[in-house]
Amino acid sequence: MPDNTRRARDEAFWHTFADRYSVEPGPVNLENGYFGRMSRTVVEEYQRNIELINRSNSVHVRQRFEQGESLQIRAQLAELVGVPAETIALTRNASDGLQSLIRNYNRLTPGDQVLMCDLEYDTVKGAMRWLARNRGVEVIEIEHPHPASFDSLLATYREAFVRYPRLKLMALTHVTHRTGLVMPVLAIAAAAKELGIDVILDGAHALGQFEFNLDKLGIAFAGYNLHKWIGAPLTLGFIYIAPERLTDIDPDMGEMHFPITDIRARTPYSTPNIPALLTLPLVFEEHRAMGGSAAKGARLNYLRNRWVSAVRELPGIEVMTPDDPRLYCGITSMRFTRHADQQSMVERLLKDYNLFTVARSGAASGPCIRITPGLTTTAADIDVLSKALNELR
Ligand SMILES: Cc1ncc(COP(=O)(O)O)c(C=O)c1O
């Protein structure tokens, strides 16, 4: 058994690991998809940086941060995701970055078509619809059949590519926040490329949850945040633009602080959360020290598989992601098929079992309950969940 798989089951290891995090007493949090906890040492470092920047004010920021530390931090981030530093620009989160990419993509002409599916994040959907009003393009919205398979996902895109010959741009979500489905990005991007369709990838839930090679995905444009599975303070994200495609994204609203050849001109210029940025080196160090995305992903998958395998076959329960390891990760939704109102079941899970989850709607397959373990979740927590789902169904 590979090390990460063995360690994923080692409750003693994860118990010790969990000691690095302060956790408020209360319900068992199975809604870690919103954002991740920082470790206690990261919180302390963040607090130190708040005090440092507050004391030193613009003297530190102008003398040391702007031309020095911020570039080093960007270089470290680029190294973490395996791309050259010049291909990424820091943003405040994933939404800002993705909206900048969509807003400033300059290859659309009136009459072109742009594509998205039911599983995209709402800020991405809103931005794609904004293109229709402001660029005169037609927005094509497709739905994925459920249950999905690797082939059905790819076939749905291939059919759309043929049916809508004026497609120029599409949104693609690596891991959908609605059901947790992992898209076969490499295969979809390759099929899109054959027809000259550009992809803007929403990687918000992918980064840190499993390993991938950003510059080998075949994607020219992508947006990420750092607060879900990397363990960074809130308010940080970044965009990636493949170097040969930089000219296809305009500087953001006439942005002129950086040369036109600099990716940083593609995002709004504003005063960032400097203490949070200064905390990133420690965040990256801790992420690497615990085995990075491979180790985190193996643990989250183990916890996901533990409850999914316990309930998958039970009448009255539908698990929304398949068991094809290419198509799932730690975050996975389910539905009580005999209960119309999933929100009321979220409330039962909380009231009767002390389990905190969240209802999600918007997928063509209907409303569901999203279950997201975190790095402090135990196998015992998951067993309470399995028991609760069985009893409530
Ligand atoms: C798939 C997906 N995309 C984008 C976002 C937006 O991320 P942010 O809050 O960093 O803007 C989220 C947030 O949950 C998400 O789940």
CSV table of C-alpha atoms and ligand atoms in Angstrom, one decimal:
chain,number,residue,atom,x,y,z
A,1,MET,CA,0.0,0.0,0.0
A,2,PRO,CA,1.5,3.4,-0.9
A,3,ASP,CA,2.5,5.5,2.1
A,4,ASN,CA,-0.3,8.1,1.7
A,5,THR,CA,-3.0,5.4,1.5
A,6,ARG,CA,-1.6,3.7,4.6
A,7,ARG,CA,-1.3,6.9,6.5
A,8,ALA,CA,-4.8,8.0,5.5
A,9,ARG,CA,-6.2,5.2,7.7
A,10,ASP,CA,-3.9,5.9,10.6
A,11,GLU,CA,-6.3,7.6,13.2
A,12,ALA,CA,-3.4,8.1,15.7
A,13,PHE,CA,-1.4,10.0,13.2
A,14,TRP,CA,-4.4,12.2,12.3
A,15,HIS,CA,-5.3,12.7,15.9
A,16,THR,CA,-1.9,14.1,16.5
A,17,PHE,CA,-2.1,16.2,13.4
A,18,ALA,CA,-5.5,17.6,14.5
A,19,ASP,CA,-3.8,18.9,17.7
A,20,ARG,CA,-2.2,21.6,15.5
A,21,TYR,CA,-5.6,23.2,15.0
A,22,SER,CA,-7.8,25.0,17.4
A,23,VAL,CA,-11.4,23.8,17.0
A,24,GLU,CA,-14.4,25.6,18.6
A,25,PRO,CA,-16.6,23.2,20.6
A,26,GLY,CA,-19.9,22.6,18.8
A,27,PRO,CA,-21.3,20.5,16.0
A,28,VAL,CA,-19.1,18.1,14.1
A,29,ASN,CA,-18.1,20.2,11.0
A,30,LEU,CA,-18.8,18.3,7.8
A,31,GLU,CA,-18.9,21.5,5.8
A,32,ASN,CA,-15.2,22.1,5.4
A,33,GLY,CA,-15.8,22.9,1.7
A,34,TYR,CA,-16.5,26.6,2.5
A,35,PHE,CA,-12.9,27.3,3.7
A,36,GLY,CA,-10.2,25.4,5.6
A,37,ARG,CA,-8.8,26.1,9.0
A,38,MET,CA,-5.4,27.6,9.5
A,39,SER,CA,-3.1,25.7,11.8
A,40,ARG,CA,-2.4,27.3,15.1
A,41,THR,CA,1.2,28.2,14.0
A,42,VAL,CA,-0.2,29.8,10.9
A,43,VAL,CA,-2.7,31.8,12.9
A,44,GLU,CA,0.2,33.0,15.2
A,45,GLU,CA,2.3,34.0,12.2
A,46,TYR,CA,-0.6,35.8,10.7
A,47,GLN,CA,-1.1,37.7,13.9
A,48,ARG,CA,2.6,38.6,14.0
A,49,ASN,CA,2.3,39.9,10.5
A,50,ILE,CA,-0.7,42.0,11.3
A,51,GLU,CA,1.2,43.6,14.1
A,52,LEU,CA,4.3,44.0,12.0
A,53,ILE,CA,2.5,45.8,9.2
A,54,ASN,CA,0.4,47.8,11.6
A,55,ARG,CA,3.6,49.0,13.3
A,56,SER,CA,5.8,49.6,10.3
A,57,ASN,CA,3.0,50.7,8.0
A,58,SER,CA,3.9,51.9,4.5
A,59,VAL,CA,7.7,52.0,5.4
A,60,HIS,CA,7.9,48.2,5.4
A,61,VAL,CA,5.4,47.8,2.5
A,62,ARG,CA,7.1,50.3,0.2
A,63,GLN,CA,10.7,49.4,1.1
A,64,ARG,CA,10.4,45.6,1.5
A,65,PHE,CA,7.1,44.2,0.4
A,66,GLU,CA,6.3,45.7,-3.0
A,67,GLN,CA,9.5,44.9,-4.8
A,68,GLY,CA,10.9,42.2,-2.6
A,69,GLU,CA,8.7,40.0,-0.5
A,70,SER,CA,5.6,40.0,-2.7
A,71,LEU,CA,7.7,38.8,-5.7
A,72,GLN,CA,9.3,36.1,-3.5
A,73,ILE,CA,5.9,35.0,-2.3
A,74,ARG,CA,4.6,34.8,-5.9
A,75,ALA,CA,7.7,32.7,-6.9
A,76,GLN,CA,7.0,30.3,-4.0
A,77,LEU,CA,3.4,30.0,-5.0
A,78,ALA,CA,4.4,29.4,-8.6
A,79,GLU,CA,6.8,26.7,-7.4
A,80,LEU,CA,4.1,25.0,-5.4
A,81,VAL,CA,1.8,24.8,-8.4
A,82,GLY,CA,4.6,24.0,-10.8
A,83,VAL,CA,4.5,26.9,-13.2
A,84,PRO,CA,6.8,29.9,-13.9
A,85,ALA,CA,6.2,32.9,-11.6
A,86,GLU,CA,5.4,35.2,-14.6
A,87,THR,CA,2.3,33.1,-15.4
A,88,ILE,CA,0.5,33.8,-12.1
A,89,ALA,CA,-0.9,37.0,-10.5
A,90,LEU,CA,-2.2,37.1,-6.9
A,91,THR,CA,-5.9,38.0,-6.4
A,92,ARG,CA,-8.2,38.2,-3.4
A,93,ASN,CA,-9.9,35.0,-4.1
A,94,ALA,CA,-11.1,32.7,-6.9
A,95,SER,CA,-14.2,34.7,-7.9
A,96,ASP,CA,-12.2,37.9,-8.5
A,97,GLY,CA,-9.7,36.1,-10.6
A,98,LEU,CA,-12.2,34.1,-12.7
A,99,GLN,CA,-14.3,37.2,-13.3
A,100,SER,CA,-11.2,39.1,-14.4
A,101,LEU,CA,-10.4,36.4,-16.9
A,102,ILE,CA,-13.9,36.2,-18.2
A,103,ARG,CA,-14.4,39.9,-18.4
A,104,ASN,CA,-11.1,40.6,-20.1
A,105,TYR,CA,-11.0,37.7,-22.5
A,106,ASN,CA,-10.7,39.6,-25.8
A,107,ARG,CA,-11.3,37.1,-28.5
A,108,LEU,CA,-15.1,37.3,-28.5
A,109,THR,CA,-17.0,39.0,-31.3
A,110,PRO,CA,-20.8,39.4,-31.4
A,111,GLY,CA,-22.5,36.2,-32.5
A,112,ASP,CA,-19.9,33.9,-30.9
A,113,GLN,CA,-21.1,31.3,-28.5
A,114,VAL,CA,-19.8,30.6,-24.9
A,115,LEU,CA,-20.5,27.5,-23.0
A,116,MET,CA,-21.1,26.5,-19.3
A,117,CYS,CA,-22.9,23.7,-17.5
A,118,ASP,CA,-25.2,23.3,-14.6
A,119,LEU,CA,-22.4,22.5,-12.2
A,120,GLU,CA,-20.5,25.8,-12.5
A,121,TYR,CA,-20.1,28.1,-9.5
A,122,ASP,CA,-22.7,30.9,-9.5
A,123,THR,CA,-20.2,33.8,-9.8
A,124,VAL,CA,-18.8,32.1,-12.9
A,125,LYS,CA,-22.3,31.6,-14.3
A,126,GLY,CA,-23.1,35.2,-13.6
A,127,ALA,CA,-20.0,36.4,-15.4
A,128,MET,CA,-20.7,34.2,-18.4
A,129,ARG,CA,-24.2,35.7,-18.7
A,130,TRP,CA,-22.7,39.1,-18.3
A,131,LEU,CA,-20.7,38.4,-21.5
A,132,ALA,CA,-24.0,37.9,-23.4
A,133,ARG,CA,-25.2,41.4,-22.4
A,134,ASN,CA,-21.8,43.1,-22.9
A,135,ARG,CA,-20.2,41.2,-25.8
A,136,GLY,CA,-23.2,40.2,-27.7
A,137,VAL,CA,-22.5,36.5,-27.5
A,138,GLU,CA,-24.9,33.7,-27.0
A,139,VAL,CA,-24.6,31.7,-23.7
A,140,ILE,CA,-25.1,28.0,-24.2
A,141,GLU,CA,-26.0,26.2,-20.9
A,142,ILE,CA,-25.8,22.4,-20.9
A,143,GLU,CA,-26.7,19.9,-18.3
A,144,HIS,CA,-24.7,16.8,-17.4
A,145,PRO,CA,-26.6,13.5,-17.2
A,146,HIS,CA,-26.7,11.9,-13.8
A,147,PRO,CA,-25.2,9.6,-12.7
A,148,ALA,CA,-22.1,10.8,-14.5
A,149,SER,CA,-19.3,8.7,-15.9
A,150,PHE,CA,-16.0,9.7,-17.4
A,151,ASP,CA,-17.4,8.9,-20.9
A,152,SER,CA,-20.7,10.7,-20.3
A,153,LEU,CA,-19.0,13.9,-19.2
A,154,LEU,CA,-16.7,13.9,-22.2
A,155,ALA,CA,-19.5,12.9,-24.6
A,156,THR,CA,-21.8,15.7,-23.3
A,157,TYR,CA,-19.1,18.3,-24.1
A,158,ARG,CA,-18.2,16.7,-27.5
A,159,GLU,CA,-21.9,16.8,-28.5
A,160,ALA,CA,-22.1,20.5,-27.4
A,161,PHE,CA,-19.0,21.3,-29.4
A,162,VAL,CA,-20.5,19.8,-32.5
A,163,ARG,CA,-24.0,21.2,-32.0
A,164,TYR,CA,-22.8,24.8,-31.3
A,165,PRO,CA,-20.2,25.5,-34.0
A,166,ARG,CA,-19.7,29.2,-33.0
A,167,LEU,CA,-18.3,28.2,-29.6
A,168,LYS,CA,-15.2,30.2,-28.7
A,169,LEU,CA,-15.0,30.0,-24.9
A,170,MET,CA,-16.2,27.7,-22.1
A,171,ALA,CA,-16.1,27.6,-18.4
A,172,LEU,CA,-15.0,24.4,-16.7
A,173,THR,CA,-15.0,23.6,-13.0
A,174,HIS,CA,-12.4,21.1,-11.9
A,175,VAL,CA,-14.4,20.1,-8.7
A,176,THR,CA,-17.9,21.3,-8.6
A,177,HIS,CA,-19.0,22.8,-5.3
A,178,ARG,CA,-22.5,21.3,-5.8
A,179,THR,CA,-21.9,17.6,-5.8
A,180,GLY,CA,-18.1,17.2,-5.6
A,181,LEU,CA,-17.8,15.7,-9.0
A,182,VAL,CA,-14.3,15.9,-10.4
A,183,MET,CA,-14.3,16.8,-14.1
A,184,PRO,CA,-11.9,15.0,-16.5
A,185,VAL,CA,-10.2,18.3,-17.3
A,186,LEU,CA,-7.4,16.9,-19.3
A,187,ALA,CA,-9.7,15.0,-21.7
A,188,ILE,CA,-12.2,17.8,-22.0
A,189,ALA,CA,-9.5,20.5,-22.5
A,190,ALA,CA,-8.0,18.3,-25.3
A,191,ALA,CA,-11.4,17.9,-27.0
A,192,ALA,CA,-12.0,21.7,-26.8
A,193,LYS,CA,-8.5,22.5,-28.1
A,194,GLU,CA,-9.1,20.3,-31.2
A,195,LEU,CA,-11.9,22.8,-32.1
A,196,GLY,CA,-10.2,25.9,-31.0
A,197,ILE,CA,-12.4,26.4,-28.0
A,198,ASP,CA,-10.7,28.1,-25.0
A,199,VAL,CA,-11.3,27.0,-21.5
A,200,ILE,CA,-11.4,29.1,-18.3
A,201,LEU,CA,-10.8,26.7,-15.5
A,202,ASP,CA,-12.3,27.2,-12.0
A,203,GLY,CA,-9.9,25.4,-9.8
A,204,ALA,CA,-11.2,26.6,-6.4
A,205,HIS,CA,-11.8,23.2,-4.9
A,206,ALA,CA,-9.0,21.3,-6.7
A,207,LEU,CA,-6.0,23.1,-5.3
A,208,GLY,CA,-4.7,21.2,-2.3
A,209,GLN,CA,-7.4,18.5,-2.5
A,210,PHE,CA,-5.5,16.4,-5.0
A,211,GLU,CA,-2.4,16.5,-7.1
A,212,PHE,CA,-2.5,17.9,-10.6
A,213,ASN,CA,0.0,19.5,-12.9
A,214,LEU,CA,-1.3,23.0,-13.8
A,215,ASP,CA,0.8,23.4,-16.9
A,216,LYS,CA,0.0,19.9,-18.2
A,217,LEU,CA,-3.8,20.2,-17.9
A,218,GLY,CA,-3.9,21.8,-21.4
A,219,ILE,CA,-5.7,24.9,-20.0
A,220,ALA,CA,-4.6,28.5,-20.9
A,221,PHE,CA,-6.6,30.3,-18.2
A,222,ALA,CA,-7.4,29.4,-14.6
A,223,GLY,CA,-8.4,30.9,-11.3
A,224,TYR,CA,-7.8,29.6,-7.7
A,225,ASN,CA,-8.1,30.5,-4.1
A,226,LEU,CA,-5.8,29.5,-1.3
A,227,HIS,CA,-8.2,29.3,1.6
A,228,LYS,CA,-9.9,25.9,1.0
A,229,TRP,CA,-7.3,23.2,1.0
A,230,ILE,CA,-4.0,24.9,1.2
A,231,GLY,CA,-4.6,26.3,4.7
A,232,ALA,CA,-3.9,30.0,4.0
A,233,PRO,CA,-5.7,33.0,5.6
A,234,LEU,CA,-8.9,34.1,3.9
A,235,THR,CA,-8.6,36.8,1.1
A,236,LEU,CA,-6.0,35.1,-1.1
A,237,GLY,CA,-6.1,33.6,-4.6
A,238,PHE,CA,-4.4,33.8,-8.0
A,239,ILE,CA,-4.9,33.5,-11.7
A,240,TYR,CA,-2.9,31.6,-14.2
A,241,ILE,CA,-2.5,32.5,-17.8
A,242,ALA,CA,-0.3,30.4,-20.2
A,243,PRO,CA,2.5,32.7,-21.3
A,244,GLU,CA,1.7,32.4,-25.0
A,245,ARG,CA,-1.9,33.4,-24.3
A,246,LEU,CA,-1.4,36.6,-22.2
A,247,THR,CA,-2.4,38.9,-25.1
A,248,ASP,CA,-5.8,37.2,-25.2
A,249,ILE,CA,-6.7,38.7,-21.8
A,250,ASP,CA,-6.8,42.5,-21.8
A,251,PRO,CA,-5.4,44.5,-18.9
A,252,ASP,CA,-8.3,44.9,-16.4
A,253,MET,CA,-10.3,48.1,-17.2
A,254,GLY,CA,-7.3,50.1,-18.5
A,255,GLU,CA,-5.0,48.9,-15.7
A,256,MET,CA,-1.7,50.7,-16.1
A,257,HIS,CA,0.4,50.0,-12.9
A,258,PHE,CA,2.2,47.2,-14.7
A,259,PRO,CA,3.4,46.9,-18.3
A,260,ILE,CA,1.1,45.3,-20.8
A,261,THR,CA,3.4,42.3,-20.9
A,262,ASP,CA,2.9,41.6,-17.1
A,263,ILE,CA,0.1,39.3,-16.0
A,264,ARG,CA,-0.4,41.4,-12.9
A,265,ALA,CA,-2.1,44.0,-15.2
A,266,ARG,CA,-4.9,41.5,-15.7
A,267,THR,CA,-6.3,41.9,-12.2
A,268,PRO,CA,-7.6,45.0,-10.4
A,269,TYR,CA,-4.9,46.9,-8.8
A,270,SER,CA,-5.6,47.4,-5.1
A,271,THR,CA,-4.0,47.3,-1.6
A,272,PRO,CA,-3.9,43.6,-0.8
A,273,ASN,CA,-4.1,41.8,2.6
A,274,ILE,CA,-0.4,42.2,3.1
A,275,PRO,CA,-0.2,40.3,6.5
A,276,ALA,CA,-2.0,37.4,4.9
A,277,LEU,CA,0.4,37.3,2.0
A,278,LEU,CA,3.4,37.5,4.3
A,279,THR,CA,2.0,34.4,6.0
A,280,LEU,CA,2.1,32.3,2.9
A,281,PRO,CA,5.7,31.0,3.1
A,282,LEU,CA,4.8,29.3,6.4
A,283,VAL,CA,1.5,28.0,4.9
A,284,PHE,CA,3.4,26.4,2.0
A,285,GLU,CA,6.1,25.0,4.3
A,286,GLU,CA,3.4,23.3,6.4
A,287,HIS,CA,1.5,22.1,3.4
A,288,ARG,CA,4.6,20.4,2.0
A,289,ALA,CA,5.8,19.1,5.4
A,290,MET,CA,2.6,17.1,5.8
A,291,GLY,CA,2.9,15.5,2.4
A,292,GLY,CA,1.1,18.1,0.3
A,293,SER,CA,-2.1,17.5,-1.8
A,294,ALA,CA,-1.3,13.8,-2.2
A,295,ALA,CA,-1.4,13.2,1.6
A,296,LYS,CA,-4.4,15.5,2.2
A,297,GLY,CA,-6.3,14.1,-0.7
A,298,ALA,CA,-5.6,10.5,0.4
A,299,ARG,CA,-7.0,11.2,3.9
A,300,LEU,CA,-10.1,13.1,2.6
A,301,ASN,CA,-10.8,10.3,0.0
A,302,TYR,CA,-10.5,7.7,2.8
A,303,LEU,CA,-13.1,9.5,4.9
A,304,ARG,CA,-15.3,10.0,1.9
A,305,ASN,CA,-15.1,6.4,0.9
A,306,ARG,CA,-15.8,5.3,4.5
A,307,TRP,CA,-19.3,6.9,4.5
A,308,VAL,CA,-20.1,6.4,0.9
A,309,SER,CA,-19.3,2.6,1.0
A,310,ALA,CA,-21.5,2.3,4.1
A,311,VAL,CA,-24.6,4.0,2.6
A,312,ARG,CA,-24.3,3.8,-1.2
A,313,GLU,CA,-26.5,0.7,-1.6
A,314,LEU,CA,-29.1,1.7,1.0
A,315,PRO,CA,-32.6,2.4,-0.4
A,316,GLY,CA,-33.6,6.0,0.2
A,317,ILE,CA,-30.0,7.3,-0.3
A,318,GLU,CA,-28.4,8.5,-3.5
A,319,VAL,CA,-24.7,9.4,-3.5
A,320,MET,CA,-24.1,12.1,-6.2
A,321,THR,CA,-20.6,11.2,-7.3
A,322,PRO,CA,-19.6,7.8,-8.9
A,323,ASP,CA,-16.9,5.6,-7.4
A,324,ASP,CA,-14.6,6.0,-10.4
A,325,PRO,CA,-11.4,7.4,-8.7
A,326,ARG,CA,-10.9,9.8,-11.5
A,327,LEU,CA,-14.3,11.5,-10.7
A,328,TYR,CA,-14.4,12.0,-7.0
A,329,CYS,CA,-12.5,13.6,-4.1
A,330,GLY,CA,-13.2,14.3,-0.5
A,331,ILE,CA,-16.2,16.5,-1.0
A,332,THR,CA,-19.2,14.5,-2.0
A,333,SER,CA,-22.9,15.2,-1.9
A,334,MET,CA,-25.9,12.8,-1.3
A,335,ARG,CA,-29.6,13.0,-1.3
A,336,PHE,CA,-32.4,11.4,0.7
A,337,THR,CA,-34.6,10.2,-2.1
A,338,ARG,CA,-37.7,9.7,0.0
A,339,HIS,CA,-37.6,13.2,1.4
A,340,ALA,CA,-38.4,16.1,-0.8
A,341,ASP,CA,-36.8,18.8,1.3
A,342,GLN,CA,-33.1,18.3,1.7
A,343,GLN,CA,-32.7,21.4,3.8
A,344,SER,CA,-35.0,19.9,6.4
A,345,MET,CA,-32.7,16.8,6.5
A,346,VAL,CA,-29.7,19.1,7.0
A,347,GLU,CA,-31.5,20.4,10.0
A,348,ARG,CA,-32.3,16.9,11.3
A,349,LEU,CA,-28.6,15.9,10.9
A,350,LEU,CA,-27.7,18.9,13.0
A,351,LYS,CA,-30.5,18.6,15.6
A,352,ASP,CA,-30.5,14.8,16.1
A,353,TYR,CA,-26.9,13.9,15.4
A,354,ASN,CA,-24.9,17.1,15.9
A,355,LEU,CA,-23.5,17.0,12.3
A,356,PHE,CA,-23.1,20.2,10.4
A,357,THR,CA,-23.6,19.9,6.7
A,358,VAL,CA,-25.0,22.2,3.9
A,359,ALA,CA,-27.8,21.8,1.3
A,360,ARG,CA,-26.8,22.6,-2.3
A,361,SER,CA,-29.0,23.2,-5.2
A,362,GLY,CA,-28.4,24.2,-8.8
A,363,ALA,CA,-27.3,20.9,-10.3
A,364,ALA,CA,-29.7,19.6,-12.9
A,365,SER,CA,-29.9,16.3,-10.9
A,366,GLY,CA,-31.7,18.3,-8.1
A,367,PRO,CA,-30.9,19.5,-4.6
A,368,CYS,CA,-28.5,17.5,-2.4
A,369,ILE,CA,-26.6,17.6,0.9
A,370,ARG,CA,-22.9,18.3,0.7
A,371,ILE,CA,-20.6,16.4,3.0
A,372,THR,CA,-17.1,17.7,3.3
A,373,PRO,CA,-14.7,16.2,5.8
A,374,GLY,CA,-11.7,18.2,6.8
A,375,LEU,CA,-8.2,17.4,8.1
A,376,THR,CA,-9.5,17.3,11.7
A,377,THR,CA,-12.4,15.0,10.9
A,378,THR,CA,-12.1,11.5,12.5
A,379,ALA,CA,-13.2,8.1,11.3
A,380,ALA,CA,-15.5,8.1,14.4
A,381,ASP,CA,-17.2,11.3,13.1
A,382,ILE,CA,-17.7,9.6,9.8
A,383,ASP,CA,-19.2,6.6,11.4
A,384,VAL,CA,-21.8,8.8,13.2
A,385,LEU,CA,-22.6,10.2,9.8
A,386,SER,CA,-23.1,6.8,8.3
A,387,LYS,CA,-25.4,5.8,11.2
A,388,ALA,CA,-27.3,9.0,10.9
A,389,LEU,CA,-27.9,8.7,7.1
A,390,ASN,CA,-29.0,5.1,7.6
A,391,GLU,CA,-31.5,6.0,10.3
A,392,LEU,CA,-32.8,9.1,8.7
A,393,ARG,CA,-33.4,7.7,5.2
B,1,LIG,C1,-16.2,25.7,-7.4
B,1,LIG,C2,-16.0,27.1,-6.8
B,1,LIG,N1,-15.6,28.1,-7.6
B,1,LIG,C3,-15.4,29.3,-7.1
B,1,LIG,C4,-15.6,29.6,-5.7
B,1,LIG,C5,-15.4,31.0,-5.2
B,1,LIG,O1,-14.2,31.0,-4.5
B,1,LIG,P1,-13.9,32.4,-3.7
B,1,LIG,O2,-14.7,32.3,-2.4
B,1,LIG,O3,-12.4,32.2,-3.4
B,1,LIG,O4,-14.2,33.5,-4.5
B,1,LIG,C6,-16.0,28.6,-4.9
B,1,LIG,C7,-16.2,28.8,-3.5
B,1,LIG,O5,-16.7,28.1,-2.7
B,1,LIG,C8,-16.2,27.3,-5.4
B,1,LIG,O6,-16.6,26.3,-4.7
